[in-house]
Amino acid sequence: MNKPEKPPQDDVAGPSARHKTTQVMVGDVAVGGGAPIVVQSMTNTDTADIQGTIAQVAALSRAGSEMVRITVDRDEAAAAVPHIRDGLRKQGITTPLIGDFHYIGHKLLTDYPACAEALDKYRINPGNVGFKNKRDTQFADIIEIANKNDKPVRIGANWGSLDQELLTKLMDENTALPNPRDARAVMREAMVQSALLSAARAQELGMPKNRMILSAKVSAVQDLIAVYEVLAERSDYAIHLGLTEAGMGSKGIVASSAALGILLQEGIGDTIRISLTPEPGGDRTLEVQVAQELLQTMGFRTFVPLVAACPGCGRTTSTTFQELARSIQDFIRTEMPGWKTQYPGVEALNVAVMGCIVNGPGESKHANIGISLPGTGEAPAAPVFVDGKKFRTLRGPAIAADFKALVIDYIDQRYGGGASVPETTVTAAE
C-alpha cells in the first residue's frame, strides 16, 4: 500500500503542530490544551526559611517564572508553606506554588492541611513516593488529598529514582525475548510506563485527566528526546519538559536548549523548566531568562524586546557597540515588569546595535530602531534608523547615551497608550 502524500508545506519552515493535550489549571495558569507554553522554575532556598523563600519566589516571579516549585521535605518546610503563600500575596504576587514531595509527602500533606491547601499543585515522583507494599497506599493518600483540595498533580518520573521493581520486571521480560533490546531502551520504556501507569492509577482513584501533568526527566539529551516522543505518542496528558541535572553554565544551557528545542519543534511540551546548576552566589533567575529566550528565539512566545548585535571582528575594535548592546538589553529586562502594563505590546520591539558599516545599516533597517556604530577607520558618525528609515546621525562622545534616550522615546511614542510613532519623526535629520 502506498503511503499517503504529505500535505504541501509553506515556504517558511516552522514548528510542527502542537501535540494535543488536556488542559490543566494550576492556580490561574493554564497548562496544555493549546495554551501558551509556560515557564517555570524552582527555588533552592530552605523552605523553612520563610523570608528567604519569599524573596527568591518573588525574584523568580519578577523575572518571568509563571510557576515556582518549592521543596517540601520535612515538618518545618510544610509548616512554612502557608506563610510563604501569604507573604507573597501581600506583595501582590500570585504566581502558583508547586510543592515538591518525596518519600514522606503523604505524611506531610496529612499532618499539615494548611500546606495542602496553600499549594497550587503537588509534584509526585512515582519512583520514591513509597517502597514495596507501602508505595500504592502512600500514592493513593496523596491523590486523595489532592482530590479533596481540588489540586492538580505532576507525576514526574526521574532517571535517577526510577521504580526499581518496574525496571527489574521489564529487564527480565526483555532478557526472555529472542532479540533483546538495548538496556537503555528498556530504561526509557520503564520511564514512560512509570508515568503512564501512575496516571492511570490516579484516574482510578478519582482524579480527572484535567488535573494531571506528566514528566519523564533524564540527564542525557538523546534519551530525553526519545522518552518524551514515546510519552506524547501514547497519551494526551499535559506534558512538562525538562532536562534534569543539566549542569552549570554554558554546558547546562546548551544541553537543555538542544533537547527541549527539538521536542518543542516537534510540538511536544506544555510547560518547561531549564534546570541549571547556579554558580556559587549566582543569580537563580538565569534559568528563567534562558527558558524565555529559548521560547522566544523559536517563535513560540514573546517576552522581552530583542536586541540584535553583531559578534564583532577586526573592523570593530571599539567595544562601544558591545557595551551599548549590553546596556540596552539589561535596561529592557530590568524595566519589563513595569512596561508590560504601561506599554502593551512592547515585548515585540526589535532593537539593533551594530558595530560597523558592513551589515550595520541593513540590519538596523530591519529593526524597529537600530544604530550602526562607527567601526575601525570609519568616520565618527552613527546613523540611526527608525522603522526602516534613516532618522538621525549621532556624533560625539555621547552616542551611547543619545541612542538609549532615542530607544526610550521610541517605546514611549510607539507603545504608550497604543499610539504609533508619528510619521514626522522618521524623516532624515542630520
Tab-separated table of N, CA, C and O in Angstrom, residues 162-231:
chain	number	residue	atom	x	y	z
A	162	LEU	N	14.242	5.873	39.439
A	162	LEU	CA	13.274	5.077	38.702
A	162	LEU	C	12.762	3.930	39.569
A	162	LEU	O	13.499	3.359	40.390
A	163	ASP	N	11.494	3.589	39.399
A	163	ASP	CA	10.869	2.478	40.111
A	163	ASP	C	11.640	1.190	39.793
A	163	ASP	O	11.563	0.658	38.685
A	164	GLN	N	12.385	0.707	40.781
A	164	GLN	CA	13.258	-0.433	40.541
A	164	GLN	C	12.492	-1.728	40.289
A	164	GLN	O	12.952	-2.604	39.539
A	165	GLU	N	11.330	-1.892	40.907
A	165	GLU	CA	10.535	-3.093	40.667
A	165	GLU	C	10.055	-3.142	39.218
A	165	GLU	O	10.112	-4.190	38.566
A	166	LEU	N	9.579	-2.003	38.722
A	166	LEU	CA	9.131	-1.938	37.332
A	166	LEU	C	10.302	-2.172	36.395
A	166	LEU	O	10.184	-2.922	35.409
A	167	LEU	N	11.445	-1.556	36.681
A	167	LEU	CA	12.617	-1.707	35.824
A	167	LEU	C	13.077	-3.168	35.792
A	167	LEU	O	13.375	-3.713	34.721
A	168	THR	N	13.112	-3.816	36.953
A	168	THR	CA	13.529	-5.219	37.020
A	168	THR	C	12.589	-6.104	36.211
A	168	THR	O	13.028	-7.003	35.478
A	169	LYS	N	11.293	-5.847	36.322
A	169	LYS	CA	10.294	-6.626	35.584
A	169	LYS	C	10.511	-6.490	34.082
A	169	LYS	O	10.519	-7.483	33.346
A	170	LEU	N	10.708	-5.252	33.619
A	170	LEU	CA	10.901	-5.027	32.187
A	170	LEU	C	12.230	-5.606	31.703
A	170	LEU	O	12.322	-6.113	30.579
A	171	MET	N	13.255	-5.536	32.536
A	171	MET	CA	14.549	-6.108	32.165
A	171	MET	C	14.437	-7.625	32.027
A	171	MET	O	14.979	-8.233	31.087
A	172	ASP	N	13.722	-8.261	32.954
A	172	ASP	CA	13.545	-9.715	32.892
A	172	ASP	C	12.764	-10.108	31.637
A	172	ASP	O	13.108	-11.084	30.951
A	173	GLU	N	11.714	-9.356	31.330
A	173	GLU	CA	10.929	-9.635	30.127
A	173	GLU	C	11.781	-9.456	28.879
A	173	GLU	O	11.670	-10.232	27.913
A	174	ASN	N	12.629	-8.448	28.889
A	174	ASN	CA	13.482	-8.176	27.738
A	174	ASN	C	14.492	-9.297	27.526
A	174	ASN	O	14.763	-9.704	26.398
A	175	THR	N	15.051	-9.801	28.620
A	175	THR	CA	16.046	-10.870	28.532
A	175	THR	C	15.452	-12.120	27.894
A	175	THR	O	16.146	-12.867	27.188
A	176	ALA	N	14.164	-12.343	28.139
A	176	ALA	CA	13.496	-13.535	27.614
A	176	ALA	C	13.146	-13.425	26.126
A	176	ALA	O	12.724	-14.405	25.513
A	177	LEU	N	13.305	-12.256	25.552
A	177	LEU	CA	12.962	-12.065	24.140
A	177	LEU	C	14.004	-12.714	23.226
A	177	LEU	O	15.194	-12.780	23.578
A	178	PRO	N	13.583	-13.186	22.046
A	178	PRO	CA	14.550	-13.760	21.088
A	178	PRO	C	15.626	-12.754	20.691
A	178	PRO	O	16.788	-13.120	20.509
A	179	ASN	N	15.221	-11.473	20.565
A	179	ASN	CA	16.170	-10.410	20.219
A	179	ASN	C	16.037	-9.276	21.235
A	179	ASN	O	15.316	-8.291	20.990
A	180	PRO	N	16.699	-9.412	22.369
A	180	PRO	CA	16.568	-8.396	23.433
A	180	PRO	C	16.992	-7.019	22.963
A	180	PRO	O	17.892	-6.863	22.139
A	181	ARG	N	16.316	-6.029	23.504
A	181	ARG	CA	16.654	-4.653	23.189
A	181	ARG	C	17.829	-4.193	24.042
A	181	ARG	O	18.174	-4.813	25.056
A	182	ASP	N	18.411	-3.055	23.636
A	182	ASP	CA	19.482	-2.436	24.409
A	182	ASP	C	18.952	-2.047	25.791
A	182	ASP	O	17.791	-1.650	25.940
A	183	ALA	N	19.801	-2.147	26.811
A	183	ALA	CA	19.384	-1.867	28.190
A	183	ALA	C	18.865	-0.440	28.350
A	183	ALA	O	17.919	-0.191	29.111
A	184	ARG	N	19.460	0.505	27.636
A	184	ARG	CA	19.000	1.894	27.750
A	184	ARG	C	17.590	2.049	27.180
A	184	ARG	O	16.791	2.845	27.672
A	185	ALA	N	17.289	1.284	26.135
A	185	ALA	CA	15.945	1.331	25.569
A	185	ALA	C	14.930	0.810	26.575
A	185	ALA	O	13.811	1.332	26.683
A	186	VAL	N	15.319	-0.202	27.320
A	186	VAL	CA	14.424	-0.745	28.351
A	186	VAL	C	14.224	0.282	29.461
A	186	VAL	O	13.110	0.451	29.981
A	187	MET	N	15.281	0.976	29.841
A	187	MET	CA	15.158	2.014	30.867
A	187	MET	C	14.244	3.141	30.399
A	187	MET	O	13.439	3.665	31.174
A	188	ARG	N	14.341	3.496	29.134
A	188	ARG	CA	13.452	4.534	28.608
A	188	ARG	C	11.997	4.072	28.657
A	188	ARG	O	11.097	4.839	28.997
A	189	GLU	N	11.771	2.814	28.320
A	189	GLU	CA	10.422	2.267	28.383
A	189	GLU	C	9.907	2.274	29.825
A	189	GLU	O	8.728	2.579	30.074
A	190	ALA	N	10.789	1.969	30.762
A	190	ALA	CA	10.394	1.987	32.174
A	190	ALA	C	10.000	3.392	32.615
A	190	ALA	O	9.057	3.571	33.401
A	191	MET	N	10.698	4.402	32.111
A	191	MET	CA	10.358	5.788	32.429
A	191	MET	C	8.944	6.117	31.956
A	191	MET	O	8.128	6.674	32.694
A	192	VAL	N	8.655	5.763	30.718
A	192	VAL	CA	7.344	6.064	30.150
A	192	VAL	C	6.258	5.310	30.901
A	192	VAL	O	5.224	5.879	31.275
A	193	GLN	N	6.481	4.015	31.135
A	193	GLN	CA	5.476	3.215	31.832
A	193	GLN	C	5.252	3.705	33.260
A	193	GLN	O	4.123	3.709	33.754
A	194	SER	N	6.313	4.119	33.927
A	194	SER	CA	6.182	4.612	35.299
A	194	SER	C	5.218	5.789	35.363
A	194	SER	O	4.333	5.849	36.226
A	195	ALA	N	5.378	6.726	34.435
A	195	ALA	CA	4.495	7.894	34.410
A	195	ALA	C	3.069	7.513	34.037
A	195	ALA	O	2.099	7.922	34.694
A	196	LEU	N	2.914	6.706	32.986
A	196	LEU	CA	1.577	6.382	32.494
A	196	LEU	C	0.807	5.466	33.442
A	196	LEU	O	-0.407	5.634	33.639
A	197	LEU	N	1.478	4.486	34.036
A	197	LEU	CA	0.800	3.596	34.986
A	197	LEU	C	0.354	4.366	36.224
A	197	LEU	O	-0.737	4.116	36.755
A	198	SER	N	1.178	5.293	36.672
A	198	SER	CA	0.809	6.104	37.838
A	198	SER	C	-0.379	7.011	37.513
A	198	SER	O	-1.276	7.188	38.337
A	199	ALA	N	-0.390	7.578	36.304
A	199	ALA	CA	-1.516	8.425	35.904
A	199	ALA	C	-2.797	7.609	35.814
A	199	ALA	O	-3.872	8.070	36.240
A	200	ALA	N	-2.698	6.400	35.270
A	200	ALA	CA	-3.881	5.535	35.183
A	200	ALA	C	-4.403	5.197	36.573
A	200	ALA	O	-5.621	5.171	36.810
A	201	ARG	N	-3.490	4.946	37.511
A	201	ARG	CA	-3.899	4.643	38.880
A	201	ARG	C	-4.560	5.857	39.515
A	201	ARG	O	-5.565	5.730	40.237
A	202	ALA	N	-4.040	7.044	39.264
A	202	ALA	CA	-4.647	8.259	39.812
A	202	ALA	C	-6.064	8.435	39.279
A	202	ALA	O	-6.970	8.846	40.019
A	203	GLN	N	-6.272	8.135	37.999
A	203	GLN	CA	-7.616	8.227	37.445
A	203	GLN	C	-8.557	7.221	38.106
A	203	GLN	O	-9.728	7.520	38.368
A	204	GLU	N	-8.057	6.028	38.384
A	204	GLU	CA	-8.863	5.030	39.093
A	204	GLU	C	-9.277	5.538	40.473
A	204	GLU	O	-10.348	5.197	40.984
A	205	LEU	N	-8.417	6.365	41.058
A	205	LEU	CA	-8.695	6.914	42.386
A	205	LEU	C	-9.555	8.176	42.320
A	205	LEU	O	-9.759	8.834	43.340
A	206	GLY	N	-10.024	8.518	41.141
A	206	GLY	CA	-10.961	9.623	41.010
A	206	GLY	C	-10.381	10.934	40.543
A	206	GLY	O	-11.090	11.939	40.474
A	207	MET	N	-9.101	10.954	40.183
A	207	MET	CA	-8.511	12.202	39.700
A	207	MET	C	-8.756	12.333	38.198
A	207	MET	O	-8.342	11.467	37.426
A	208	PRO	N	-9.400	13.403	37.766
A	208	PRO	CA	-9.650	13.564	36.333
A	208	PRO	C	-8.377	13.904	35.577
A	208	PRO	O	-7.412	14.427	36.129
A	209	LYS	N	-8.403	13.618	34.293
A	209	LYS	CA	-7.236	13.854	33.445
A	209	LYS	C	-6.869	15.331	33.404
A	209	LYS	O	-5.694	15.684	33.215
A	210	ASN	N	-7.854	16.215	33.595
A	210	ASN	CA	-7.557	17.651	33.523
A	210	ASN	C	-6.953	18.195	34.810
A	210	ASN	O	-6.887	19.404	35.003
A	211	ARG	N	-6.502	17.299	35.678
A	211	ARG	CA	-5.730	17.739	36.845
A	211	ARG	C	-4.404	16.987	36.944
A	211	ARG	O	-3.828	16.886	38.031
A	212	MET	N	-3.926	16.483	35.799
A	212	MET	CA	-2.656	15.752	35.814
A	212	MET	C	-1.708	16.256	34.732
A	212	MET	O	-2.112	16.433	33.576
A	213	ILE	N	-0.462	16.460	35.108
A	213	ILE	CA	0.623	16.799	34.189
A	213	ILE	C	1.686	15.726	34.348
A	213	ILE	O	1.986	15.314	35.473
A	214	LEU	N	2.247	15.266	33.251
A	214	LEU	CA	3.263	14.202	33.312
A	214	LEU	C	4.626	14.732	32.889
A	214	LEU	O	4.734	15.644	32.070
A	215	SER	N	5.664	14.134	33.475
A	215	SER	CA	7.035	14.409	33.030
A	215	SER	C	7.848	13.141	33.183
A	215	SER	O	7.497	12.241	33.946
A	216	ALA	N	8.942	13.058	32.441
A	216	ALA	CA	9.838	11.899	32.499
A	216	ALA	C	11.245	12.407	32.218
A	216	ALA	O	11.712	12.393	31.076
A	217	LYS	N	11.908	12.864	33.256
A	217	LYS	CA	13.168	13.581	33.067
A	217	LYS	C	14.392	12.675	33.157
A	217	LYS	O	14.493	11.831	34.052
A	218	VAL	N	15.309	12.886	32.225
A	218	VAL	CA	16.612	12.232	32.237
A	218	VAL	C	17.671	13.299	32.016
A	218	VAL	O	17.362	14.457	31.740
A	219	SER	N	18.945	12.907	32.117
A	219	SER	CA	20.015	13.895	32.012
A	219	SER	C	20.793	13.817	30.701
A	219	SER	O	21.702	14.606	30.479
A	220	ALA	N	20.435	12.851	29.833
A	220	ALA	CA	21.108	12.720	28.533
A	220	ALA	C	20.165	13.204	27.439
A	220	ALA	O	19.001	12.799	27.393
A	221	VAL	N	20.658	14.038	26.551
A	221	VAL	CA	19.818	14.696	25.548
A	221	VAL	C	19.062	13.701	24.677
A	221	VAL	O	17.849	13.789	24.512
A	222	GLN	N	19.772	12.725	24.080
A	222	GLN	CA	19.109	11.795	23.171
A	222	GLN	C	18.081	10.928	23.890
A	222	GLN	O	17.012	10.621	23.343
A	223	ASP	N	18.382	10.534	25.122
A	223	ASP	CA	17.421	9.742	25.898
A	223	ASP	C	16.172	10.568	26.198
A	223	ASP	O	15.049	10.058	26.144
A	224	LEU	N	16.374	11.837	26.546
A	224	LEU	CA	15.229	12.690	26.870
A	224	LEU	C	14.303	12.823	25.663
A	224	LEU	O	13.080	12.701	25.786
A	225	ILE	N	14.888	13.066	24.510
A	225	ILE	CA	14.081	13.210	23.298
A	225	ILE	C	13.289	11.933	23.033
A	225	ILE	O	12.080	11.966	22.768
A	226	ALA	N	13.952	10.780	23.134
A	226	ALA	CA	13.289	9.503	22.859
A	226	ALA	C	12.160	9.230	23.840
A	226	ALA	O	11.072	8.788	23.456
A	227	VAL	N	12.389	9.511	25.128
A	227	VAL	CA	11.375	9.254	26.152
A	227	VAL	C	10.137	10.103	25.912
A	227	VAL	O	8.999	9.606	25.946
A	228	TYR	N	10.329	11.389	25.668
A	228	TYR	CA	9.179	12.279	25.509
A	228	TYR	C	8.431	12.035	24.199
A	228	TYR	O	7.214	12.219	24.134
A	229	GLU	N	9.131	11.616	23.174
A	229	GLU	CA	8.435	11.285	21.931
A	229	GLU	C	7.462	10.130	22.153
A	229	GLU	O	6.324	10.148	21.665
A	230	VAL	N	7.891	9.125	22.903
A	230	VAL	CA	7.022	7.979	23.179
A	230	VAL	C	5.896	8.382	24.129
A	230	VAL	O	4.739	7.986	23.950
A	231	LEU	N	6.226	9.182	25.135
A	231	LEU	CA	5.209	9.622	26.097
A	231	LEU	C	4.095	10.395	25.384
A	231	LEU	O	2.903	10.184	25.650
